[in-house]
Coordinates of C-alpha atoms in Angstrom, one line a residue:
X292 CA -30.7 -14.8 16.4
X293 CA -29.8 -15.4 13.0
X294 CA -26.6 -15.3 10.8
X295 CA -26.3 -12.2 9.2
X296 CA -22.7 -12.8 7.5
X297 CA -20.2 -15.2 7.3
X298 CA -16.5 -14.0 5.9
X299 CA -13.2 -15.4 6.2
X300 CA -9.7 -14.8 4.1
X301 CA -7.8 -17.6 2.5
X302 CA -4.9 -15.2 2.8
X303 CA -3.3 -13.9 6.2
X304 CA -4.2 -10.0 6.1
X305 CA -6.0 -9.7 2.5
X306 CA -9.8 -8.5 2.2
X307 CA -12.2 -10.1 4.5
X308 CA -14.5 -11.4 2.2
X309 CA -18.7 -12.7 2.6
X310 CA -19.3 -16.2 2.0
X311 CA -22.8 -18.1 1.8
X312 CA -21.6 -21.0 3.3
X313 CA -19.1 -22.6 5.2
X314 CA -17.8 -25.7 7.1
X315 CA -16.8 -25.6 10.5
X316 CA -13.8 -28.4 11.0
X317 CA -12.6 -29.2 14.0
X318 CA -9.9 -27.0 13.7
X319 CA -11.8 -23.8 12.7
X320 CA -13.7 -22.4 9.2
X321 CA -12.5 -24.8 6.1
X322 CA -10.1 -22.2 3.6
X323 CA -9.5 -19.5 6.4
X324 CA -5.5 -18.0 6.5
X325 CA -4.7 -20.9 4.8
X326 CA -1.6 -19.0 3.2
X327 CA 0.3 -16.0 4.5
X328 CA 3.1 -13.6 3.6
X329 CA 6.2 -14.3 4.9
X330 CA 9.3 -11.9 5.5
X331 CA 12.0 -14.3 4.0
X332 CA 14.9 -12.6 5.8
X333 CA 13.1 -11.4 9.2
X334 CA 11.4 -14.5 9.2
X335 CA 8.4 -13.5 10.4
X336 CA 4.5 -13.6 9.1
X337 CA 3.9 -9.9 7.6
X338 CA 1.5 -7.9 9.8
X339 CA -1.6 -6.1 8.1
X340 CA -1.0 -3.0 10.4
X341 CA 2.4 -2.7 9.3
X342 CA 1.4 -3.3 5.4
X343 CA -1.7 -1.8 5.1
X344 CA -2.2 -2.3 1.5
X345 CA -2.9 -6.3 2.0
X346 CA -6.0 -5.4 2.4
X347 CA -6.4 -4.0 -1.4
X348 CA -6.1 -7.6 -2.1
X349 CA -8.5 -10.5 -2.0
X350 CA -7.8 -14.3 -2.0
X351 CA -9.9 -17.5 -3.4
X352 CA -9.1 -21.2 -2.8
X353 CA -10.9 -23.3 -4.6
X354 CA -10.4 -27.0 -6.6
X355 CA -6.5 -26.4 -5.1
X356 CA -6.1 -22.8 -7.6
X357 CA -5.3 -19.9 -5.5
X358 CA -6.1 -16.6 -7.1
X359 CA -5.4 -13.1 -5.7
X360 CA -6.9 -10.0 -7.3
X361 CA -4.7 -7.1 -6.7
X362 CA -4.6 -3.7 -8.2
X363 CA -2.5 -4.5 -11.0
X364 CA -4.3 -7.5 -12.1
X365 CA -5.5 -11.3 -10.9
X366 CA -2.8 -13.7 -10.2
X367 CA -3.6 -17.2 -10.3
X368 CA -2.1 -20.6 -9.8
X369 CA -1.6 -24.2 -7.8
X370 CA 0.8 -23.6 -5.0
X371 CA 3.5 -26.3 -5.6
X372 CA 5.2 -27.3 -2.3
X373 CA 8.9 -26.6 -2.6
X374 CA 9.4 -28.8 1.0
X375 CA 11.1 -25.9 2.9
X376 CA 9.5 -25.6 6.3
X377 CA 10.2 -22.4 8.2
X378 CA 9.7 -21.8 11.7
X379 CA 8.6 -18.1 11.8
X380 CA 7.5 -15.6 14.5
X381 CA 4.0 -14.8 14.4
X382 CA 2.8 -11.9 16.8
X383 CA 5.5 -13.7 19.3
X384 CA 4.7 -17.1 18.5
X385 CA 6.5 -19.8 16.3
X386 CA 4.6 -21.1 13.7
X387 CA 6.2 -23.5 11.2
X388 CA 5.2 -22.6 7.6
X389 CA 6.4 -24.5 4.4
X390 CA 7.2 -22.1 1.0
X391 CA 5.2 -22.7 -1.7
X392 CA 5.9 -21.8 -5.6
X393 CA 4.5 -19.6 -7.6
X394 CA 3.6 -16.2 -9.0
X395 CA 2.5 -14.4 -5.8
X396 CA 6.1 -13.8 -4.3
X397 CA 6.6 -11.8 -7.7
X398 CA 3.4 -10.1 -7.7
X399 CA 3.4 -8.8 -3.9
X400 CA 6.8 -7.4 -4.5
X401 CA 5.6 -5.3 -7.0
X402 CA 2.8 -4.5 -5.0
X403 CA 4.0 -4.0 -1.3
X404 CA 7.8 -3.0 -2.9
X405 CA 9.3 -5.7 -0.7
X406 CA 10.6 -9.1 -0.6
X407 CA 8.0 -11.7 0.5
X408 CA 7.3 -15.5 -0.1
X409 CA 3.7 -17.4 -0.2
X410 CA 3.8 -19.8 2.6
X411 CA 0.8 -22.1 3.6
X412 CA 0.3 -23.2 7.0
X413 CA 1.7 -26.6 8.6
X414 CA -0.8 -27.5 10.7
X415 CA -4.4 -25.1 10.6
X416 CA -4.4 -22.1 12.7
X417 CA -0.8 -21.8 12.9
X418 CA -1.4 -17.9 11.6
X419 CA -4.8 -17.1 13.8
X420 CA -4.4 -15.0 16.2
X421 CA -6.9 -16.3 18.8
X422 CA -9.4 -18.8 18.4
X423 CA -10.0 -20.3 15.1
X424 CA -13.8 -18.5 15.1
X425 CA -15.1 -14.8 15.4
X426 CA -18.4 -13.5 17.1
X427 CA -19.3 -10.1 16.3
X428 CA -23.1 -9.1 16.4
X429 CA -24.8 -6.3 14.6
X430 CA -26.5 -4.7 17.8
X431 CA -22.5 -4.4 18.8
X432 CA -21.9 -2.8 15.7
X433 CA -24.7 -0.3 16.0
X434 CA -23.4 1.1 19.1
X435 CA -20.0 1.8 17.5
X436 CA -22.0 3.3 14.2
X437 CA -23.5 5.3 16.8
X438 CA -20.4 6.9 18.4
X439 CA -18.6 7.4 15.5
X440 CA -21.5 9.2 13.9
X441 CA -21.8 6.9 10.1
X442 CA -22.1 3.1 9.6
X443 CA -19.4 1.5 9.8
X444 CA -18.8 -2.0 8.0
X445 CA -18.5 -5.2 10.3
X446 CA -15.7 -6.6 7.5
X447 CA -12.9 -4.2 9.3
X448 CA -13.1 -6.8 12.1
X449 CA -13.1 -10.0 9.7
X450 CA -15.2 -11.5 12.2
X451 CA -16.3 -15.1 10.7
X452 CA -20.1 -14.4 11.9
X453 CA -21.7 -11.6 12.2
X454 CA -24.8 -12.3 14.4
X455 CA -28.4 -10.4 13.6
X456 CA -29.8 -9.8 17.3
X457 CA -31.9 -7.0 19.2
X458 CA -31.1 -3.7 21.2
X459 CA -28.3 -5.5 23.3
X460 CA -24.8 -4.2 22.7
X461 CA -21.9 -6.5 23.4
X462 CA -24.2 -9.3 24.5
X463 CA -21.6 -11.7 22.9
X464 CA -19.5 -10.8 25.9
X465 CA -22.1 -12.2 28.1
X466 CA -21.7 -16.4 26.1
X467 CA -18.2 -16.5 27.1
X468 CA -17.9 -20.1 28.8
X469 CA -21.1 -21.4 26.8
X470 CA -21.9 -23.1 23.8
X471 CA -23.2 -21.6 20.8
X472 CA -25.2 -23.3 18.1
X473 CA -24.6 -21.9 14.5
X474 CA -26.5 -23.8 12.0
X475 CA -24.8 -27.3 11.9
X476 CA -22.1 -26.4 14.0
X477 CA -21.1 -25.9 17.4
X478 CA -18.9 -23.7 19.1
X479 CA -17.4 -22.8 22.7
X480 CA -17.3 -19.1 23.1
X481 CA -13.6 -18.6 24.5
X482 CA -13.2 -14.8 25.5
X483 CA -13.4 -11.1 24.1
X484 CA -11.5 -10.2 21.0
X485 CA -9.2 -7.8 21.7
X486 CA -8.3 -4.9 18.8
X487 CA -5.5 -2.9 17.0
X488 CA -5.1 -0.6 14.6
X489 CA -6.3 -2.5 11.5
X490 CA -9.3 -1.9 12.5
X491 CA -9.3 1.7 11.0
X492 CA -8.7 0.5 8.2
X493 CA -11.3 0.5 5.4
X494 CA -12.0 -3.3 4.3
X495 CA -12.4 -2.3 0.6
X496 CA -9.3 -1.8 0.6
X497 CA -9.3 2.1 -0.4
X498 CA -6.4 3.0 2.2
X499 CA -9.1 5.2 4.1
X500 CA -9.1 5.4 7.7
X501 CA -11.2 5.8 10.1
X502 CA -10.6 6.6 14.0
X503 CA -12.6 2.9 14.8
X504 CA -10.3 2.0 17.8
X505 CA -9.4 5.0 19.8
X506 CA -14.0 5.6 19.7
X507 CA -13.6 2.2 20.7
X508 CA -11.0 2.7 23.3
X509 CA -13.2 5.2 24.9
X510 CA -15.9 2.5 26.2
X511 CA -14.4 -1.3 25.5
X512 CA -10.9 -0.8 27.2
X513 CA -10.3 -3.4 29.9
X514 CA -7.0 -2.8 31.6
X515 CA -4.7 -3.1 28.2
X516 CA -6.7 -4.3 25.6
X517 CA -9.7 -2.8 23.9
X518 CA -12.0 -6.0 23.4
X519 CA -15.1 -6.0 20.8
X520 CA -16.4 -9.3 20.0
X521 CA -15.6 -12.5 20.8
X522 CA -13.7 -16.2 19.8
X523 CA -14.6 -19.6 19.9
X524 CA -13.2 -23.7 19.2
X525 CA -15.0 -25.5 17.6
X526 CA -16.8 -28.6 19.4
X527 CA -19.5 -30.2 16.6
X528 CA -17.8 -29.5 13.0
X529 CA -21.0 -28.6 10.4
X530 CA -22.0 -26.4 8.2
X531 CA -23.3 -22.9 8.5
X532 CA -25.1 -20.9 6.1
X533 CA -26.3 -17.4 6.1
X534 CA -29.4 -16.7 7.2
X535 CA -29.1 -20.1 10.0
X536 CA -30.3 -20.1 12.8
X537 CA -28.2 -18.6 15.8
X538 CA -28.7 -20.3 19.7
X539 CA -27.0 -21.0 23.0
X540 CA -27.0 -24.2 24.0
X541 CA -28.7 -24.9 27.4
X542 CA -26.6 -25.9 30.5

């Protein structure tokens, strides 16, 4: 197996983007949801699937400048820590976020017509949903091409690798409890991903939908959840670079 594509987000819910590189920390893909949106007066993370046009915009941390590119233009800047922590509700959970400054809070009003602060993450991971890592692999995606009858694009599940393997759908459901190898990394496949409605969203951002999870729904419903992929923790931090090497670890 080999590493197809990696892609992570250094904003909660804006375009999954492809990356040549990246390091694994121990606490999961170095830049990933590093910031989020935050409802000041509900107090809670904003949800792609309730703001679907997030995902018109795309983020980039690097050297400490954020920029986001967003229809109406690039905004760019150092987030300045104003020192006010919030402890917000993410999907249920609390997750304790401190405000930053700066010209995004202006610039996602205009865009989402809403009231919103930047925020970055207390501790890493505070705004990922399950594990801090993402398995997809492209004979997975093939399947789903398949049954939906055009390619579909593995970014609409903003999976951090996309894994190039044979004629075995949903294999990745098969490494849950083992270790997987990923270039200079290593990682302990957790459990199955399970899905909403971003999914049918188009990752380009064009507002477009496509009817992604109820195809899925038909075949990869277990009980409540309609699983496709799967999450890992990271166990040996390292770096991973597209086109690596992809193995389980024996044992």
């Amino acid at each position: 197996m080999r590493i197809e594509r990696i892609g992570l987000t250094a904003l909660k819910g804006a375009r999954h983007t492809a990356r040549e590189r990246v390091e694994l920390s121990p606490e999961g893909p170095v830049g990933d949801r590093v910031f989020c949106l935050l409802d000041p007066v509900r107090r809670r993370v904003l949800r792609t699937v309730e703001n679907p046009s997030l995902v018109r915009a795309a983020a980039r941390w690097d050297g400490g400048v954020l920029s986001v590119d967003l229809p109406a233009g690039t905004v760019e800047g150092t987030p300045t820590p104003t020192g006010e922590v919030v402890k917000a509700d993410y999907w249920g959970r609390t997750a304790a976020l401190e405000v930053v400054a700066g010209p995004w809070s202006r610039a996602f009003f205009e865009h989402l017509g809403r009231e919103v602060v930047l925020a970055r993450s207390v501790h890493p991971g505070e705004v990922v949903y399950g594990g801090a890592v993402t398995v997809l692999t492209t004979a997975s995606m093939r399947l789903l091409s398949e049954r939906i009858g055009h390619d579909v694009a593995s970014a609409r599940f903003r999976s951090t690798f996309l894994l190039d393997v044979d004629d075995q759908p949903h294999v990745e459901d098969s490494w849950v409890g083992r270790e997987l190898r990923l270039g200079g990394a290593v990682v302990l496949v957790r459990g199955r991903v399970p899905r909403c409605a971003v999914v049918d969203l188009d990752p380009d951002g064009s507002g477009e939908r496509d009817p992604v999870l109820n195809t899925l729904a038909r075949y990869r419903r277990v009980r409540k959840d309609v699983n496709f992929g799967v999450d890992a923790v990271v166990v040996t931090p390292g770096v991973v670079s597209a086109g690596d090497v992809a193995e389980l670890e024996r044992g």
